[in-house]
Amino acid sequence: MDARKAEHARRALEAAKTISFEDAAVAYFNDHEKKWKNAKHRAQFLSTLKAYAFPTIGSLPVANIDTGLVLKCIEEIWKTKTETASRVRGRIEAVLDWATVRGYRTGDNPARWNGLISEVLPARGKAQKTVHHAALPFSDLPAFMAALRERGGVATRALEFTILTAARTGEAIGARGDEIDFAEKMWKIPLDRMKASREHRVPLSDRAIEILETIPREAKNPFIFIGPRRGGLSNMAMAAVLKRMNREDITVHGFRSTFRDWAAERTNYQNQIVEMALAHVVGNKVEAAYRRGDLFEKRRRLMAESRLNLPPSRT
């Protein structure tokens, strides 16, 4: 009788240690949800696993997953959707690391890149050529801005503001009223909305201030650029403006390249100033430790000079 009880207890313990990959992924997500400050990235974690991993390994115990099964999830899309496949691999690896620490599996992680997956699949840079965002030549920018200012609408003003500040789409459409310092002509983007997870101060030109002062606002709506439904604009709102202008040959993000090309070819500003204007991480950790400032006043002069390429405001 005691032996039977012991066997039953052993089986119960083993069953308690069994968890499917899908359940482990959800548990991992719940444990780490707060680390994703970007709502889009938070949503992508489980959505990519649902699309590419769960159909193959979702119902399997994490203890049974090997490298062959991981490859089944990502190998087919490695050449066509390399960035997505790479992220799926990293997310599988993270879930399996979590499962190991929790005691649900043992041994090496079958999804690790170095010395394992890297021996089978080519590196991302070799698997798929980088596709750059289509950008407007900087010599065409004044005419484009003149045409843009002839058009009305919140999304149109958001696009103009985005170009004037060399901002990313998410930074611009997520802009809130309390981030603007009109006295200092500055837009302070908090770290939780920045790609580099670091606060970014943006100098504002007179035209950028003019847009902010005249754009329609809604009571109790924190967003500067309001959407058709209560809240902010969608990610595609500014792209839709380009489409209505019959400019599907360029992208919103491409205007950052336009700014970068103009600064490199038409100004003498140091590269680090231009890169900081684009909110790129500059230099290594040692260099960053010695240069704690953000070169704000130099960036203000750079952004003011960029106004020379644009037509004067007609408002």
mmCIF file of C-alpha atoms in Angstrom:
data_model
loop_
_atom_site.group_PDB
_atom_site.id
_atom_site.type_symbol
_atom_site.label_atom_id
_atom_site.label_comp_id
_atom_site.label_asym_id
_atom_site.label_seq_id
_atom_site.Cartn_x
_atom_site.Cartn_y
_atom_site.Cartn_z
ATOM 1 C CA MET A 1 0.000 0.000 0.000
ATOM 2 C CA ASP A 2 2.836 2.396 0.905
ATOM 3 C CA ALA A 3 4.597 1.549 -2.353
ATOM 4 C CA ARG A 4 1.426 2.365 -4.308
ATOM 5 C CA LYS A 5 1.081 5.720 -2.531
ATOM 6 C CA ALA A 6 4.710 6.500 -3.206
ATOM 7 C CA GLU A 7 4.302 5.700 -6.895
ATOM 8 C CA HIS A 8 1.176 7.842 -7.070
ATOM 9 C CA ALA A 9 3.034 10.725 -5.416
ATOM 10 C CA ARG A 10 5.940 10.284 -7.833
ATOM 11 C CA ARG A 11 3.634 10.410 -10.850
ATOM 12 C CA ALA A 12 1.838 13.446 -9.456
ATOM 13 C CA LEU A 13 5.170 15.206 -9.018
ATOM 14 C CA GLU A 14 6.230 14.358 -12.559
ATOM 15 C CA ALA A 15 2.905 15.588 -13.897
ATOM 16 C CA ALA A 16 3.346 18.846 -11.985
ATOM 17 C CA LYS A 17 6.684 19.310 -13.716
ATOM 18 C CA THR A 18 5.143 18.896 -17.163
ATOM 19 C CA ILE A 19 4.140 22.070 -18.943
ATOM 20 C CA SER A 20 3.478 22.677 -22.613
ATOM 21 C CA PHE A 21 5.462 25.234 -24.570
ATOM 22 C CA GLU A 22 2.357 27.353 -25.083
ATOM 23 C CA ASP A 23 1.582 27.411 -21.361
ATOM 24 C CA ALA A 24 5.229 28.191 -20.622
ATOM 25 C CA ALA A 25 5.198 31.046 -23.146
ATOM 26 C CA VAL A 26 2.100 32.568 -21.554
ATOM 27 C CA ALA A 27 3.605 32.188 -18.077
ATOM 28 C CA TYR A 28 6.871 33.775 -19.251
ATOM 29 C CA PHE A 29 4.919 36.636 -20.811
ATOM 30 C CA ASN A 30 2.961 37.230 -17.595
ATOM 31 C CA ASP A 31 6.194 37.250 -15.581
ATOM 32 C CA HIS A 32 7.899 39.734 -17.928
ATOM 33 C CA GLU A 33 5.044 41.801 -19.343
ATOM 34 C CA LYS A 34 6.096 45.006 -17.599
ATOM 35 C CA LYS A 35 9.535 45.037 -19.214
ATOM 36 C CA TRP A 36 7.961 45.826 -22.602
ATOM 37 C CA LYS A 37 7.319 49.555 -22.375
ATOM 38 C CA ASN A 38 6.252 49.667 -26.013
ATOM 39 C CA ALA A 39 2.711 48.309 -26.430
ATOM 40 C CA LYS A 40 3.490 47.143 -29.962
ATOM 41 C CA HIS A 41 6.469 45.058 -28.818
ATOM 42 C CA ARG A 42 4.429 43.644 -25.945
ATOM 43 C CA ALA A 43 1.723 42.473 -28.329
ATOM 44 C CA GLN A 44 4.227 41.051 -30.803
ATOM 45 C CA PHE A 45 5.785 38.644 -28.304
ATOM 46 C CA LEU A 46 2.861 36.240 -28.117
ATOM 47 C CA SER A 47 1.461 37.004 -31.587
ATOM 48 C CA THR A 48 4.641 35.861 -33.353
ATOM 49 C CA LEU A 49 4.826 32.711 -31.244
ATOM 50 C CA LYS A 50 1.165 31.986 -32.020
ATOM 51 C CA ALA A 51 1.863 32.378 -35.730
ATOM 52 C CA TYR A 52 5.134 30.486 -36.053
ATOM 53 C CA ALA A 53 5.865 28.385 -32.938
ATOM 54 C CA PHE A 54 2.620 27.188 -31.387
ATOM 55 C CA PRO A 55 1.444 25.243 -34.479
ATOM 56 C CA THR A 56 4.575 23.075 -34.255
ATOM 57 C CA ILE A 57 5.592 22.970 -30.583
ATOM 58 C CA GLY A 58 2.771 24.680 -28.671
ATOM 59 C CA SER A 59 1.212 21.510 -27.291
ATOM 60 C CA LEU A 60 4.519 19.707 -26.626
ATOM 61 C CA PRO A 61 6.075 19.530 -23.145
ATOM 62 C CA VAL A 62 8.997 21.959 -22.953
ATOM 63 C CA ALA A 63 11.192 19.057 -21.836
ATOM 64 C CA ASN A 64 10.672 17.365 -25.229
ATOM 65 C CA ILE A 65 11.643 20.303 -27.454
ATOM 66 C CA ASP A 66 14.905 19.867 -29.319
ATOM 67 C CA THR A 67 16.819 21.836 -31.948
ATOM 68 C CA GLY A 68 15.120 20.015 -34.804
ATOM 69 C CA LEU A 69 11.715 21.205 -33.602
ATOM 70 C CA VAL A 70 12.977 24.768 -33.169
ATOM 71 C CA LEU A 71 14.258 24.713 -36.750
ATOM 72 C CA LYS A 72 10.846 23.534 -37.964
ATOM 73 C CA CYS A 73 9.393 26.736 -36.530
ATOM 74 C CA ILE A 74 11.809 29.153 -38.187
ATOM 75 C CA GLU A 75 13.709 27.530 -41.059
ATOM 76 C CA GLU A 76 11.031 28.064 -43.693
ATOM 77 C CA ILE A 77 10.743 31.816 -43.038
ATOM 78 C CA TRP A 78 14.447 32.488 -42.382
ATOM 79 C CA LYS A 79 15.131 33.633 -45.957
ATOM 80 C CA THR A 80 11.903 35.536 -46.572
ATOM 81 C CA LYS A 81 11.187 37.011 -43.128
ATOM 82 C CA THR A 82 14.611 36.906 -41.539
ATOM 83 C CA GLU A 83 13.991 39.584 -38.899
ATOM 84 C CA THR A 84 10.741 37.945 -37.802
ATOM 85 C CA ALA A 85 12.326 34.473 -37.770
ATOM 86 C CA SER A 86 15.226 35.761 -35.696
ATOM 87 C CA ARG A 87 12.861 37.270 -33.150
ATOM 88 C CA VAL A 88 10.838 34.047 -32.963
ATOM 89 C CA ARG A 89 14.030 32.096 -32.297
ATOM 90 C CA GLY A 90 15.014 34.534 -29.544
ATOM 91 C CA ARG A 91 11.578 34.311 -27.968
ATOM 92 C CA ILE A 92 11.619 30.493 -28.028
ATOM 93 C CA GLU A 93 15.043 30.626 -26.394
ATOM 94 C CA ALA A 94 13.782 32.961 -23.676
ATOM 95 C CA VAL A 95 10.768 30.751 -22.902
ATOM 96 C CA LEU A 96 12.928 27.631 -22.722
ATOM 97 C CA ASP A 97 15.442 29.392 -20.438
ATOM 98 C CA TRP A 98 12.528 30.324 -18.189
ATOM 99 C CA ALA A 99 11.327 26.697 -18.206
ATOM 100 C CA THR A 100 14.799 25.469 -17.246
ATOM 101 C CA VAL A 101 15.039 27.843 -14.292
ATOM 102 C CA ARG A 102 11.535 26.796 -13.200
ATOM 103 C CA GLY A 103 12.584 23.151 -13.281
ATOM 104 C CA TYR A 104 10.420 22.078 -16.222
ATOM 105 C CA ARG A 105 13.380 21.012 -18.381
ATOM 106 C CA THR A 106 17.109 20.364 -18.116
ATOM 107 C CA GLY A 107 20.142 20.616 -20.362
ATOM 108 C CA ASP A 108 21.283 23.140 -22.951
ATOM 109 C CA ASN A 109 18.838 25.446 -24.657
ATOM 110 C CA PRO A 110 18.045 23.976 -28.114
ATOM 111 C CA ALA A 111 17.149 27.411 -29.491
ATOM 112 C CA ARG A 112 20.422 29.182 -28.728
ATOM 113 C CA TRP A 113 22.145 30.847 -31.662
ATOM 114 C CA ASN A 114 25.877 30.611 -30.971
ATOM 115 C CA GLY A 115 27.291 27.188 -31.667
ATOM 116 C CA LEU A 116 23.919 25.658 -32.450
ATOM 117 C CA ILE A 117 21.351 27.338 -34.723
ATOM 118 C CA SER A 118 24.189 29.395 -36.231
ATOM 119 C CA GLU A 119 25.697 26.150 -37.548
ATOM 120 C CA VAL A 120 22.590 25.480 -39.619
ATOM 121 C CA LEU A 121 21.155 28.857 -40.656
ATOM 122 C CA PRO A 122 23.044 31.783 -42.221
ATOM 123 C CA ALA A 123 23.434 34.990 -40.240
ATOM 124 C CA ARG A 124 20.639 37.529 -40.704
ATOM 125 C CA GLY A 125 22.767 39.844 -42.834
ATOM 126 C CA LYS A 126 23.534 37.050 -45.302
ATOM 127 C CA ALA A 127 20.097 35.493 -45.326
ATOM 128 C CA GLN A 128 18.249 38.559 -46.545
ATOM 129 C CA LYS A 129 19.469 41.828 -47.979
ATOM 130 C CA THR A 130 18.595 44.911 -45.962
ATOM 131 C CA VAL A 131 15.720 46.858 -47.495
ATOM 132 C CA HIS A 132 16.047 50.561 -46.765
ATOM 133 C CA HIS A 133 13.034 52.805 -46.295
ATOM 134 C CA ALA A 134 12.311 54.724 -49.493
ATOM 135 C CA ALA A 135 13.411 58.314 -48.913
ATOM 136 C CA LEU A 136 12.830 61.641 -50.632
ATOM 137 C CA PRO A 137 15.987 63.301 -52.037
ATOM 138 C CA PHE A 138 16.697 66.328 -49.838
ATOM 139 C CA SER A 139 16.747 68.612 -52.884
ATOM 140 C CA ASP A 140 13.041 67.785 -53.383
ATOM 141 C CA LEU A 141 12.073 68.517 -49.794
ATOM 142 C CA PRO A 142 11.142 72.225 -50.117
ATOM 143 C CA ALA A 143 8.659 71.515 -52.912
ATOM 144 C CA PHE A 144 7.237 68.556 -50.993
ATOM 145 C CA MET A 145 6.791 70.627 -47.828
ATOM 146 C CA ALA A 146 5.061 73.383 -49.788
ATOM 147 C CA ALA A 147 2.601 70.832 -51.187
ATOM 148 C CA LEU A 148 2.118 69.309 -47.746
ATOM 149 C CA ARG A 149 1.214 72.666 -46.205
ATOM 150 C CA GLU A 150 -1.499 73.175 -48.788
ATOM 151 C CA ARG A 151 -3.317 70.197 -47.323
ATOM 152 C CA GLY A 152 -5.405 70.132 -44.168
ATOM 153 C CA GLY A 153 -6.036 67.469 -41.546
ATOM 154 C CA VAL A 154 -4.490 66.275 -38.305
ATOM 155 C CA ALA A 155 -2.506 63.471 -39.951
ATOM 156 C CA THR A 156 -1.042 65.972 -42.435
ATOM 157 C CA ARG A 157 0.129 68.267 -39.628
ATOM 158 C CA ALA A 158 1.502 65.226 -37.784
ATOM 159 C CA LEU A 159 3.534 64.290 -40.859
ATOM 160 C CA GLU A 160 4.872 67.838 -41.196
ATOM 161 C CA PHE A 161 5.810 67.888 -37.498
ATOM 162 C CA THR A 162 7.497 64.493 -37.854
ATOM 163 C CA ILE A 163 9.620 65.737 -40.752
ATOM 164 C CA LEU A 164 10.550 68.978 -38.955
ATOM 165 C CA THR A 165 11.719 67.066 -35.873
ATOM 166 C CA ALA A 166 13.311 64.072 -37.676
ATOM 167 C CA ALA A 167 11.257 61.886 -35.330
ATOM 168 C CA ARG A 168 10.100 58.299 -35.674
ATOM 169 C CA THR A 169 6.444 57.608 -36.433
ATOM 170 C CA GLY A 170 5.675 56.177 -32.989
ATOM 171 C CA GLU A 171 7.335 59.079 -31.211
ATOM 172 C CA ALA A 172 5.297 61.652 -33.166
ATOM 173 C CA ILE A 173 1.852 60.037 -33.008
ATOM 174 C CA GLY A 174 2.389 59.294 -29.317
ATOM 175 C CA ALA A 175 3.340 62.903 -28.498
ATOM 176 C CA ARG A 176 1.454 64.303 -25.507
ATOM 177 C CA GLY A 177 0.766 67.835 -24.442
ATOM 178 C CA ASP A 178 2.749 67.594 -21.206
ATOM 179 C CA GLU A 179 5.900 66.700 -23.175
ATOM 180 C CA ILE A 180 6.092 70.158 -24.777
ATOM 181 C CA ASP A 181 7.951 73.065 -23.191
ATOM 182 C CA PHE A 182 6.800 76.076 -25.204
ATOM 183 C CA ALA A 183 9.038 78.504 -23.306
ATOM 184 C CA GLU A 184 12.161 76.504 -24.152
ATOM 185 C CA LYS A 185 10.845 75.433 -27.568
ATOM 186 C CA MET A 186 11.555 71.839 -26.648
ATOM 187 C CA TRP A 187 9.836 68.470 -26.894
ATOM 188 C CA LYS A 188 10.931 66.061 -24.169
ATOM 189 C CA ILE A 189 10.125 62.446 -25.084
ATOM 190 C CA PRO A 190 10.206 60.141 -22.021
ATOM 191 C CA LEU A 191 12.425 57.079 -22.088
ATOM 192 C CA ASP A 192 9.499 54.649 -22.096
ATOM 193 C CA ARG A 193 8.546 55.875 -25.592
ATOM 194 C CA MET A 194 12.061 55.829 -27.046
ATOM 195 C CA LYS A 195 13.617 52.973 -28.995
ATOM 196 C CA ALA A 196 16.867 53.339 -27.034
ATOM 197 C CA SER A 197 14.969 53.556 -23.693
ATOM 198 C CA ARG A 198 16.552 56.941 -23.007
ATOM 199 C CA GLU A 199 14.893 60.348 -22.657
ATOM 200 C CA HIS A 200 15.272 62.457 -25.795
ATOM 201 C CA ARG A 201 15.033 66.246 -25.964
ATOM 202 C CA VAL A 202 14.032 67.627 -29.359
ATOM 203 C CA PRO A 203 14.574 71.305 -30.273
ATOM 204 C CA LEU A 204 11.493 72.765 -31.945
ATOM 205 C CA SER A 205 11.578 75.186 -34.865
ATOM 206 C CA ASP A 206 9.174 78.107 -35.100
ATOM 207 C CA ARG A 207 7.022 76.175 -37.572
ATOM 208 C CA ALA A 208 6.914 73.124 -35.275
ATOM 209 C CA ILE A 209 5.732 75.373 -32.434
ATOM 210 C CA GLU A 210 3.163 76.924 -34.769
ATOM 211 C CA ILE A 211 1.750 73.473 -35.559
ATOM 212 C CA LEU A 212 1.505 72.608 -31.867
ATOM 213 C CA GLU A 213 -0.242 75.868 -31.026
ATOM 214 C CA THR A 214 -2.848 75.623 -33.795
ATOM 215 C CA ILE A 215 -3.618 71.892 -33.965
ATOM 216 C CA PRO A 216 -7.169 71.064 -32.736
ATOM 217 C CA ARG A 217 -7.214 69.416 -29.319
ATOM 218 C CA GLU A 218 -9.787 67.423 -27.343
ATOM 219 C CA ALA A 219 -10.569 67.876 -23.682
ATOM 220 C CA LYS A 220 -9.142 65.060 -21.534
ATOM 221 C CA ASN A 221 -7.297 63.614 -24.548
ATOM 222 C CA PRO A 222 -3.560 63.686 -23.747
ATOM 223 C CA PHE A 223 -2.457 63.156 -27.359
ATOM 224 C CA ILE A 224 -1.442 66.154 -29.449
ATOM 225 C CA PHE A 225 -2.416 64.566 -32.753
ATOM 226 C CA ILE A 226 -5.886 63.177 -32.150
ATOM 227 C CA GLY A 227 -7.336 60.318 -34.178
ATOM 228 C CA PRO A 228 -10.804 59.881 -35.702
ATOM 229 C CA ARG A 229 -11.693 57.837 -32.649
ATOM 230 C CA ARG A 230 -10.864 59.078 -29.188
ATOM 231 C CA GLY A 231 -7.128 58.730 -28.692
ATOM 232 C CA GLY A 232 -4.112 59.241 -30.930
ATOM 233 C CA LEU A 233 -3.482 58.603 -34.612
ATOM 234 C CA SER A 234 -2.849 55.110 -35.940
ATOM 235 C CA ASN A 235 0.559 53.982 -37.179
ATOM 236 C CA MET A 236 -0.671 54.193 -40.767
ATOM 237 C CA ALA A 237 -2.271 57.664 -40.643
ATOM 238 C CA MET A 238 0.769 59.530 -41.991
ATOM 239 C CA ALA A 239 1.437 56.865 -44.613
ATOM 240 C CA ALA A 240 -2.134 57.421 -45.783
ATOM 241 C CA VAL A 241 -1.315 61.110 -46.302
ATOM 242 C CA LEU A 242 1.543 60.139 -48.609
ATOM 243 C CA LYS A 243 -0.799 57.822 -50.491
ATOM 244 C CA ARG A 244 -3.331 60.622 -50.988
ATOM 245 C CA MET A 245 -0.503 62.777 -52.330
ATOM 246 C CA ASN A 246 0.370 60.001 -54.812
ATOM 247 C CA ARG A 247 3.750 59.606 -53.116
ATOM 248 C CA GLU A 248 3.753 55.887 -52.444
ATOM 249 C CA ASP A 249 7.337 55.907 -53.700
ATOM 250 C CA ILE A 250 8.510 57.248 -50.327
ATOM 251 C CA THR A 251 7.902 56.373 -46.670
ATOM 252 C CA VAL A 252 7.399 58.342 -43.481
ATOM 253 C CA HIS A 253 10.471 56.780 -41.893
ATOM 254 C CA GLY A 254 12.449 57.661 -45.003
ATOM 255 C CA PHE A 255 12.361 61.350 -44.087
ATOM 256 C CA ARG A 256 14.873 60.562 -41.347
ATOM 257 C CA SER A 257 17.224 59.419 -44.111
ATOM 258 C CA THR A 258 16.455 62.598 -46.020
ATOM 259 C CA PHE A 259 17.508 64.610 -42.980
ATOM 260 C CA ARG A 260 20.628 62.463 -42.519
ATOM 261 C CA ASP A 261 21.672 62.875 -46.156
ATOM 262 C CA TRP A 262 21.109 66.652 -46.040
ATOM 263 C CA ALA A 263 23.153 67.015 -42.835
ATOM 264 C CA ALA A 264 26.023 64.954 -44.255
ATOM 265 C CA GLU A 265 26.173 66.667 -47.630
ATOM 266 C CA ARG A 266 25.177 70.260 -46.871
ATOM 267 C CA THR A 267 26.484 70.972 -43.354
ATOM 268 C CA ASN A 268 29.733 70.664 -41.428
ATOM 269 C CA TYR A 269 28.196 69.328 -38.230
ATOM 270 C CA GLN A 270 29.960 66.401 -36.587
ATOM 271 C CA ASN A 271 28.437 62.987 -37.129
ATOM 272 C CA GLN A 272 27.662 62.542 -33.421
ATOM 273 C CA ILE A 273 25.487 65.689 -33.428
ATOM 274 C CA VAL A 274 23.486 64.443 -36.401
ATOM 275 C CA GLU A 275 23.142 60.985 -34.895
ATOM 276 C CA MET A 276 21.920 62.454 -31.619
ATOM 277 C CA ALA A 277 19.358 64.515 -33.536
ATOM 278 C CA LEU A 278 18.052 61.192 -34.845
ATOM 279 C CA ALA A 279 18.083 59.728 -31.303
ATOM 280 C CA HIS A 280 20.622 57.098 -32.317
ATOM 281 C CA VAL A 281 22.928 55.592 -29.708
ATOM 282 C CA VAL A 282 26.305 57.245 -30.251
ATOM 283 C CA GLY A 283 29.635 55.561 -29.530
ATOM 284 C CA ASN A 284 30.496 52.823 -27.086
ATOM 285 C CA LYS A 285 29.857 52.732 -23.337
ATOM 286 C CA VAL A 286 33.227 54.299 -22.504
ATOM 287 C CA GLU A 287 32.626 57.221 -24.840
ATOM 288 C CA ALA A 288 29.094 57.668 -23.500
ATOM 289 C CA ALA A 289 30.413 57.783 -19.931
ATOM 290 C CA TYR A 290 32.661 60.743 -20.786
ATOM 291 C CA ARG A 291 30.026 62.578 -22.829
ATOM 292 C CA ARG A 292 26.964 62.752 -20.608
ATOM 293 C CA GLY A 293 25.342 65.712 -22.375
ATOM 294 C CA ASP A 294 23.040 65.468 -25.369
ATOM 295 C CA LEU A 295 24.567 68.369 -27.363
ATOM 296 C CA PHE A 296 21.166 70.033 -27.282
ATOM 297 C CA GLU A 297 22.202 73.575 -28.240
ATOM 298 C CA LYS A 298 24.297 72.318 -31.134
ATOM 299 C CA ARG A 299 21.358 70.216 -32.274
ATOM 300 C CA ARG A 300 19.110 73.276 -32.003
ATOM 301 C CA ARG A 301 21.394 75.136 -34.415
ATOM 302 C CA LEU A 302 21.442 72.133 -36.750
ATOM 303 C CA MET A 303 17.649 71.907 -36.817
ATOM 304 C CA ALA A 304 17.393 75.688 -37.327
ATOM 305 C CA GLU A 305 19.691 75.450 -40.330
ATOM 306 C CA SER A 306 17.573 72.687 -41.803
ATOM 307 C CA ARG A 307 14.744 75.220 -41.970
ATOM 308 C CA LEU A 308 16.735 77.033 -44.703
ATOM 309 C CA ASN A 309 15.783 74.200 -47.045
ATOM 310 C CA LEU A 310 12.061 74.686 -46.476
ATOM 311 C CA PRO A 311 9.658 77.330 -47.746
ATOM 312 C CA PRO A 312 8.523 79.983 -45.232
ATOM 313 C CA SER A 313 5.299 79.388 -43.345
ATOM 314 C CA ARG A 314 2.218 80.786 -45.075
ATOM 315 C CA THR A 315 0.035 80.501 -41.996
#
